[in-house]
Amino acid sequence: MNTEKVRCLIIGSGPAGYTAAIYASRANLSPVLYEGMQPGGQLTTTNDVENFPGYPQGITGPEMMEDLKKQAERFGADIRFGYVTATDLSVAPYKITVDGEKIIEAETIIISTGATAKYLGIPDETKYAGSGVSACATCDGFFYRKKVVAVVGGGDTACEEATYLAALASKVFLIVRKSFLRASKIMQERVLTNPNIEVLFEHETLGLTGDKVVQGANLVKRRGMPDEEQIHIAIDGFFLAIGHKPNSDVFKPWIETDEVGYIRVLNGSTRTNIPGVFAAGDVADPHYRQAITAAGSGCQAAIDAERYLSEKGI
Ligand code: NDP
């Protein structure tokens, strides 16, 4: 197989990966970045980004990612299309297989492969993507001021998003498939005492309705039970909050993760359990998951990689 040696390999092309590439190229690490399956990452599926500092008028997700990419290329980052299919982190330089046909031997690796929001799997989620369906209340909630929205899920994320949206929207439905919330007690209490939130326990979503944009949802209550009932709610926005899956599977034989799959980093750094391998952005962040925090940790990872290489004299 074709082999290439690099000093710094960056895997993933969201705000964390591109920011790492900007810093690593400016530090003369000659980084090579593989974009993965979704060049630009999760932000390419959002419309306007209004909470990233420096854009007073906001910017579209795809435009912002294109700008970050160009900024990294301006300093010499080698950005390539390709997907990591196998890893061998047993000994440095680490061997990373790309598209099953090329091996990169890397002295340092920055893993910034992100996380993927889970979806229900109903066709209407795709049909109304960017037109009323979102998986990030912090990103898109602002567009639903004084409107009616629904949040799906019963965990901490769903409760947090419902509470956040309740301060903006005129009403929030929380669609929970079980008869109870899985969230922590304090989050449950916030939801259950919020007059703006109506919790629909034991409800599942069958589909969404609307002409071009979401205008309603068809739900089923107590599916399969003798008293099963179908209802329709009028909504303007439909938010998924049923969990995220960090994209860490390909590294799992080597890299320590938590039980969900988020990569564990050593406190206050981006270091993983393998020397010279760093993690940045959503793949290592179960808590914040914002573009700006991902970009910040991408910067940290590049600085950590630079210091590691200089300590080793590589
Ligand atoms: P969780 O896995 O905790 O919860 C997912 C929720 O989505 C559950 O209520 C689950 O239902 C529901 N769900 C899953 N699949 C479906 C489906 N197909 N249809 C309908 N509902 C579905 O994920 P979270 O993202 O909420 O939390 C992840 C982790 O992050 C947790 O450990 C959480 O505590 C933590 N977290 C902490 C926060 C904080 O402390 N501020 C904030 C956000 C997250 P069911 O219960 O029936 O399985």
Short mmCIF file of C-alpha atoms and ligand atoms in Angstrom, two decimals:
data_model
loop_
_atom_site.label_atom_id
_atom_site.label_comp_id
_atom_site.label_asym_id
_atom_site.label_seq_id
_atom_site.Cartn_x
_atom_site.Cartn_y
_atom_site.Cartn_z
CA MET A 1 0.00 0.00 0.00
CA ASN A 2 1.08 3.55 -0.78
CA THR A 3 2.70 5.12 2.33
CA GLU A 4 3.38 8.76 3.20
CA LYS A 5 5.05 10.26 6.28
CA VAL A 6 3.60 13.39 7.89
CA ARG A 7 4.43 15.32 11.06
CA CYS A 8 0.90 16.31 11.89
CA LEU A 9 -2.22 14.57 10.65
CA ILE A 10 -5.57 16.22 11.31
CA ILE A 11 -8.65 14.08 10.89
CA GLY A 12 -11.95 15.89 10.41
CA SER A 13 -12.97 19.20 8.90
CA GLY A 14 -15.28 20.99 11.31
CA PRO A 15 -14.28 24.15 13.20
CA ALA A 16 -11.91 22.09 15.40
CA GLY A 17 -10.05 20.49 12.48
CA TYR A 18 -9.71 23.65 10.40
CA THR A 19 -8.63 25.74 13.39
CA ALA A 20 -6.04 23.09 14.27
CA ALA A 21 -4.87 23.27 10.63
CA ILE A 22 -4.52 27.06 10.79
CA TYR A 23 -2.41 26.89 13.95
CA ALA A 24 -0.39 23.84 12.90
CA SER A 25 0.49 25.29 9.50
CA ARG A 26 1.51 28.61 11.06
CA ALA A 27 3.75 26.60 13.43
CA ASN A 28 5.42 24.95 10.42
CA LEU A 29 4.09 21.47 11.20
CA SER A 30 3.09 20.99 7.53
CA PRO A 31 -0.27 19.50 8.53
CA VAL A 32 -2.25 17.19 6.30
CA LEU A 33 -5.99 17.28 6.95
CA TYR A 34 -8.45 14.66 5.78
CA GLU A 35 -11.96 16.05 5.51
CA GLY A 36 -13.96 12.88 6.09
CA MET A 37 -17.43 12.01 4.85
CA GLN A 38 -18.96 15.43 5.47
CA PRO A 39 -16.47 18.16 4.51
CA GLY A 40 -17.11 21.13 6.78
CA GLY A 41 -18.82 18.99 9.40
CA GLN A 42 -22.12 19.54 11.17
CA LEU A 43 -22.20 23.28 10.50
CA THR A 44 -22.74 22.66 6.82
CA THR A 45 -26.24 21.48 7.72
CA THR A 46 -27.22 24.67 9.58
CA ASN A 47 -28.34 27.86 7.95
CA ASP A 48 -27.26 31.01 9.75
CA VAL A 49 -24.58 31.00 12.41
CA GLU A 50 -25.14 34.07 14.58
CA ASN A 51 -23.27 33.12 17.74
CA PHE A 52 -19.71 32.78 16.40
CA PRO A 53 -17.83 35.91 17.52
CA GLY A 54 -16.62 38.13 14.72
CA TYR A 55 -19.62 37.98 12.42
CA PRO A 56 -21.90 40.85 13.51
CA GLN A 57 -24.34 40.09 10.69
CA GLY A 58 -24.08 36.31 11.08
CA ILE A 59 -22.86 33.96 8.38
CA THR A 60 -24.15 30.74 6.86
CA GLY A 61 -22.62 27.52 8.19
CA PRO A 62 -21.24 26.45 4.78
CA GLU A 63 -19.72 29.91 4.17
CA MET A 64 -18.02 29.93 7.53
CA MET A 65 -16.52 26.50 6.95
CA GLU A 66 -15.33 27.54 3.48
CA ASP A 67 -13.65 30.61 5.04
CA LEU A 68 -11.95 28.48 7.71
CA LYS A 69 -10.73 26.07 5.03
CA LYS A 70 -9.33 28.90 2.89
CA GLN A 71 -7.64 30.41 5.95
CA ALA A 72 -5.92 27.09 6.69
CA GLU A 73 -4.89 26.66 3.04
CA ARG A 74 -3.47 30.19 2.98
CA PHE A 75 -0.82 29.06 5.49
CA GLY A 76 -0.05 25.86 3.60
CA ALA A 77 -2.31 23.23 5.20
CA ASP A 78 -2.72 20.31 2.82
CA ILE A 79 -6.46 19.64 2.86
CA ARG A 80 -7.61 16.47 1.18
CA PHE A 81 -10.79 14.56 0.59
CA GLY A 82 -10.59 11.17 2.26
CA TYR A 83 -12.00 9.03 5.04
CA VAL A 84 -10.07 7.13 7.70
CA THR A 85 -10.89 3.44 7.48
CA ALA A 86 -8.39 1.88 9.90
CA THR A 87 -5.90 2.90 12.59
CA ASP A 88 -2.82 1.39 14.17
CA LEU A 89 -1.71 3.48 17.14
CA SER A 90 0.44 0.77 18.72
CA VAL A 91 3.71 2.58 18.11
CA ALA A 92 4.79 5.96 16.72
CA PRO A 93 4.77 6.92 13.92
CA TYR A 94 1.12 5.93 13.95
CA LYS A 95 -0.39 4.29 10.91
CA ILE A 96 -3.67 5.62 9.57
CA THR A 97 -5.31 4.05 6.57
CA VAL A 98 -7.26 6.40 4.33
CA ASP A 99 -10.02 5.11 2.04
CA GLY A 100 -8.60 1.60 2.48
CA GLU A 101 -5.86 2.35 -0.01
CA LYS A 102 -3.22 4.63 1.50
CA ILE A 103 -1.29 4.62 4.78
CA ILE A 104 -0.27 7.84 6.47
CA GLU A 105 2.55 7.47 8.99
CA ALA A 106 1.98 10.33 11.42
CA GLU A 107 4.17 11.59 14.26
CA THR A 108 1.18 13.43 15.74
CA ILE A 109 -2.54 13.09 15.14
CA ILE A 110 -5.33 15.52 15.95
CA ILE A 111 -8.66 13.73 16.04
CA SER A 112 -11.45 16.18 15.26
CA THR A 113 -14.03 13.89 13.75
CA GLY A 114 -16.98 15.48 15.53
CA ALA A 115 -20.22 13.93 16.63
CA THR A 116 -23.34 13.13 14.74
CA ALA A 117 -26.74 14.07 16.11
CA LYS A 118 -29.06 11.13 16.21
CA TYR A 119 -32.23 11.37 14.15
CA LEU A 120 -35.44 9.38 14.44
CA GLY A 121 -35.05 7.99 10.94
CA ILE A 122 -38.35 9.23 9.53
CA PRO A 123 -38.20 10.52 5.92
CA ASP A 124 -39.67 13.93 6.87
CA GLU A 125 -36.52 14.79 8.83
CA THR A 126 -34.64 14.87 5.53
CA LYS A 127 -37.50 16.51 3.64
CA TYR A 128 -37.59 19.48 6.06
CA ALA A 129 -33.86 19.63 6.89
CA GLY A 130 -33.01 23.33 7.32
CA SER A 131 -36.72 24.17 6.93
CA GLY A 132 -37.94 23.59 10.45
CA VAL A 133 -35.96 20.51 11.51
CA SER A 134 -32.90 21.08 13.67
CA ALA A 135 -30.73 19.15 16.08
CA CYS A 136 -29.32 22.21 17.86
CA ALA A 137 -31.51 24.58 19.85
CA THR A 138 -28.60 26.85 20.75
CA CYS A 139 -27.80 27.22 17.04
CA ASP A 140 -31.28 27.65 15.62
CA GLY A 141 -33.59 28.51 18.53
CA PHE A 142 -33.37 32.22 17.86
CA PHE A 143 -35.25 31.77 14.56
CA TYR A 144 -38.28 30.50 16.49
CA ARG A 145 -38.89 33.51 18.72
CA LYS A 146 -42.59 33.72 19.61
CA LYS A 147 -43.28 30.58 17.59
CA VAL A 148 -44.35 27.08 18.62
CA VAL A 149 -41.74 24.33 18.62
CA ALA A 150 -41.42 20.69 19.61
CA VAL A 151 -38.40 18.99 21.12
CA VAL A 152 -38.03 15.20 20.97
CA GLY A 153 -36.27 13.31 23.75
CA GLY A 154 -36.39 12.78 27.48
CA GLY A 155 -32.75 13.11 28.52
CA ASP A 156 -30.71 16.05 29.83
CA THR A 157 -30.13 17.44 26.35
CA ALA A 158 -33.85 17.46 25.55
CA CYS A 159 -34.71 19.11 28.87
CA GLU A 160 -31.95 21.65 28.44
CA GLU A 161 -33.00 22.46 24.89
CA ALA A 162 -36.68 22.66 25.84
CA THR A 163 -35.86 25.05 28.69
CA TYR A 164 -33.66 27.16 26.41
CA LEU A 165 -36.34 27.30 23.73
CA ALA A 166 -39.08 28.06 26.28
CA ALA A 167 -37.42 31.43 26.90
CA LEU A 168 -37.68 32.27 23.18
CA ALA A 169 -40.68 30.46 21.76
CA SER A 170 -44.32 31.06 22.63
CA LYS A 171 -44.75 27.37 23.44
CA VAL A 172 -42.64 24.22 23.56
CA PHE A 173 -43.93 20.67 23.29
CA LEU A 174 -41.57 18.06 24.69
CA ILE A 175 -42.26 14.73 22.98
CA VAL A 176 -41.16 11.85 25.23
CA ARG A 177 -41.57 8.25 24.17
CA LYS A 178 -41.69 6.83 27.71
CA SER A 179 -43.95 7.73 30.63
CA PHE A 180 -41.04 9.41 32.43
CA LEU A 181 -38.06 11.64 31.77
CA ARG A 182 -34.62 10.12 31.88
CA ALA A 183 -33.01 13.50 32.65
CA SER A 184 -31.49 14.45 35.99
CA LYS A 185 -33.98 15.52 38.66
CA ILE A 186 -33.06 19.19 38.49
CA MET A 187 -33.54 19.30 34.72
CA GLN A 188 -36.85 17.47 35.02
CA GLU A 189 -38.04 19.97 37.59
CA ARG A 190 -37.14 22.90 35.35
CA VAL A 191 -39.15 21.41 32.53
CA LEU A 192 -42.12 20.29 34.56
CA THR A 193 -42.52 23.64 36.31
CA ASN A 194 -42.09 25.74 33.18
CA PRO A 195 -45.50 27.05 32.11
CA ASN A 196 -44.26 27.37 28.53
CA ILE A 197 -43.47 23.66 28.19
CA GLU A 198 -46.08 20.96 27.67
CA VAL A 199 -44.68 17.46 28.07
CA LEU A 200 -46.33 14.83 25.88
CA PHE A 201 -45.41 11.57 27.62
CA GLU A 202 -45.72 8.27 25.73
CA HIS A 203 -45.83 10.02 22.36
CA GLU A 204 -43.90 9.15 19.23
CA THR A 205 -43.55 11.11 16.04
CA LEU A 206 -45.05 9.59 12.90
CA GLY A 207 -44.32 12.42 10.50
CA LEU A 208 -44.17 16.14 9.87
CA THR A 209 -46.53 18.25 7.83
CA GLY A 210 -46.24 21.58 6.05
CA ASP A 211 -45.88 23.28 2.73
CA LYS A 212 -42.09 23.62 2.21
CA VAL A 213 -41.51 24.38 5.92
CA VAL A 214 -42.61 22.50 9.02
CA GLN A 215 -46.12 23.48 10.09
CA GLY A 216 -47.15 20.47 12.18
CA ALA A 217 -46.36 17.00 13.48
CA ASN A 218 -48.43 13.84 13.53
CA LEU A 219 -47.93 11.93 16.77
CA VAL A 220 -49.12 8.66 18.16
CA LYS A 221 -49.86 8.24 21.86
CA ARG A 222 -49.36 4.84 23.53
CA ARG A 223 -48.55 3.10 20.29
CA GLY A 224 -49.71 -0.50 20.17
CA MET A 225 -51.91 -0.14 23.28
CA PRO A 226 -55.69 -0.63 23.22
CA ASP A 227 -56.13 3.10 23.86
CA GLU A 228 -53.64 4.15 21.12
CA GLU A 229 -54.49 7.59 19.82
CA GLN A 230 -53.21 9.74 16.96
CA ILE A 231 -52.93 13.49 17.38
CA HIS A 232 -51.71 16.45 15.34
CA ILE A 233 -49.89 19.42 16.82
CA ALA A 234 -49.28 22.71 14.99
CA ILE A 235 -45.59 23.64 15.26
CA ASP A 236 -43.06 25.79 13.40
CA GLY A 237 -39.93 23.97 14.48
CA PHE A 238 -39.00 20.38 15.30
CA PHE A 239 -35.86 19.84 17.38
CA LEU A 240 -34.19 16.46 17.80
CA ALA A 241 -32.49 15.95 21.16
CA ILE A 242 -32.21 12.19 21.35
CA GLY A 243 -28.46 12.08 21.77
CA HIS A 244 -25.26 12.42 19.78
CA LYS A 245 -22.88 9.78 18.61
CA PRO A 246 -19.23 10.83 18.76
CA ASN A 247 -17.37 9.69 15.67
CA SER A 248 -14.68 7.78 17.52
CA ASP A 249 -15.32 4.16 16.50
CA VAL A 250 -12.31 3.85 14.20
CA PHE A 251 -9.95 4.85 17.06
CA LYS A 252 -11.60 2.77 19.78
CA PRO A 253 -9.16 -0.11 19.89
CA TRP A 254 -6.50 2.38 21.03
CA ILE A 255 -8.06 5.52 22.38
CA GLU A 256 -9.88 5.67 25.71
CA THR A 257 -13.44 6.93 25.53
CA ASP A 258 -16.30 7.26 27.99
CA GLU A 259 -19.21 4.83 27.83
CA VAL A 260 -20.94 6.89 25.11
CA GLY A 261 -17.80 7.07 22.97
CA TYR A 262 -16.53 10.59 23.73
CA ILE A 263 -12.72 10.59 23.72
CA ARG A 264 -11.25 11.17 27.16
CA VAL A 265 -8.70 13.98 27.28
CA LEU A 266 -6.37 14.77 30.14
CA ASN A 267 -7.68 17.70 32.17
CA GLY A 268 -6.89 21.08 30.74
CA SER A 269 -5.34 19.69 27.56
CA THR A 270 -6.27 17.86 24.38
CA ARG A 271 -3.97 14.91 25.16
CA THR A 272 -5.43 11.43 24.88
CA ASN A 273 -4.06 8.27 26.47
CA ILE A 274 -1.70 7.83 23.49
CA PRO A 275 1.32 10.19 23.43
CA GLY A 276 1.22 12.45 20.37
CA VAL A 277 -2.47 11.83 19.72
CA PHE A 278 -4.78 14.72 20.58
CA ALA A 279 -8.53 15.17 20.40
CA ALA A 280 -10.47 18.38 19.77
CA GLY A 281 -14.04 19.45 19.21
CA ASP A 282 -17.26 17.50 19.63
CA VAL A 283 -15.61 14.06 19.51
CA ALA A 284 -14.20 14.86 22.94
CA ASP A 285 -16.89 17.21 24.24
CA PRO A 286 -20.15 15.87 25.67
CA HIS A 287 -20.92 19.20 27.35
CA TYR A 288 -20.65 22.27 25.13
CA ARG A 289 -20.68 21.13 21.48
CA GLN A 290 -20.47 24.65 20.06
CA ALA A 291 -18.53 25.83 16.99
CA ILE A 292 -16.58 28.32 19.06
CA THR A 293 -15.60 25.79 21.74
CA ALA A 294 -14.61 23.31 19.02
CA ALA A 295 -12.48 25.96 17.31
CA GLY A 296 -10.85 26.82 20.65
CA SER A 297 -9.94 23.22 21.34
CA GLY A 298 -8.61 22.83 17.78
CA CYS A 299 -6.21 25.66 18.55
CA GLN A 300 -5.21 23.94 21.82
CA ALA A 301 -4.62 20.63 20.03
CA ALA A 302 -2.29 22.24 17.48
CA ILE A 303 -0.32 23.93 20.27
CA ASP A 304 -0.16 20.61 22.18
CA ALA A 305 1.05 18.84 19.01
CA GLU A 306 3.69 21.50 18.36
CA ARG A 307 5.02 21.24 21.93
CA TYR A 308 5.06 17.43 21.76
CA LEU A 309 7.09 17.49 18.53
CA SER A 310 9.54 20.06 19.80
CA GLU A 311 10.05 18.14 23.08
CA LYS A 312 10.80 15.03 20.99
CA GLY A 313 13.01 17.04 18.65
CA ILE A 314 11.03 15.82 15.63
P1 NDP B 1 -29.51 10.46 26.49
O1 NDP B 1 -29.04 9.22 25.84
O2 NDP B 1 -29.31 10.65 27.96
O3 NDP B 1 -31.10 10.60 26.27
C1 NDP B 1 -31.65 10.41 25.02
C2 NDP B 1 -33.15 10.61 25.13
O4 NDP B 1 -33.69 10.49 23.82
C3 NDP B 1 -33.84 9.56 26.01
O5 NDP B 1 -34.92 10.14 26.69
C4 NDP B 1 -34.33 8.56 24.97
O6 NDP B 1 -35.51 7.89 25.34
C5 NDP B 1 -34.67 9.47 23.83
N1 NDP B 1 -34.61 8.75 22.56
C6 NDP B 1 -33.57 8.04 22.05
N2 NDP B 1 -33.91 7.52 20.86
C7 NDP B 1 -35.18 7.91 20.63
C8 NDP B 1 -36.09 7.69 19.56
N3 NDP B 1 -35.75 6.99 18.50
N4 NDP B 1 -37.32 8.23 19.66
C9 NDP B 1 -37.68 8.96 20.73
N5 NDP B 1 -36.87 9.22 21.77
C10 NDP B 1 -35.63 8.70 21.72
O7 NDP B 1 -28.87 11.63 25.62
P2 NDP B 1 -28.62 13.17 25.99
O8 NDP B 1 -28.09 13.79 24.75
O9 NDP B 1 -29.81 13.75 26.60
O10 NDP B 1 -27.48 13.12 27.08
C11 NDP B 1 -26.22 12.49 26.79
C12 NDP B 1 -25.33 12.58 28.02
O11 NDP B 1 -24.94 13.94 28.24
C13 NDP B 1 -26.05 12.15 29.29
O12 NDP B 1 -25.14 11.51 30.12
C14 NDP B 1 -26.50 13.44 29.91
O13 NDP B 1 -26.68 13.36 31.31
C15 NDP B 1 -25.37 14.37 29.53
N6 NDP B 1 -25.81 15.76 29.45
C16 NDP B 1 -25.66 16.54 30.55
C17 NDP B 1 -26.08 17.83 30.55
C18 NDP B 1 -25.89 18.64 31.77
O14 NDP B 1 -25.44 18.12 32.77
N7 NDP B 1 -26.20 19.92 31.73
C19 NDP B 1 -26.70 18.45 29.38
C20 NDP B 1 -26.84 17.54 28.27
C21 NDP B 1 -26.41 16.24 28.33
P3 NDP B 1 -35.53 6.72 26.44
O15 NDP B 1 -35.38 7.40 27.76
O16 NDP B 1 -36.85 6.12 26.20
O17 NDP B 1 -34.38 5.81 26.10
#
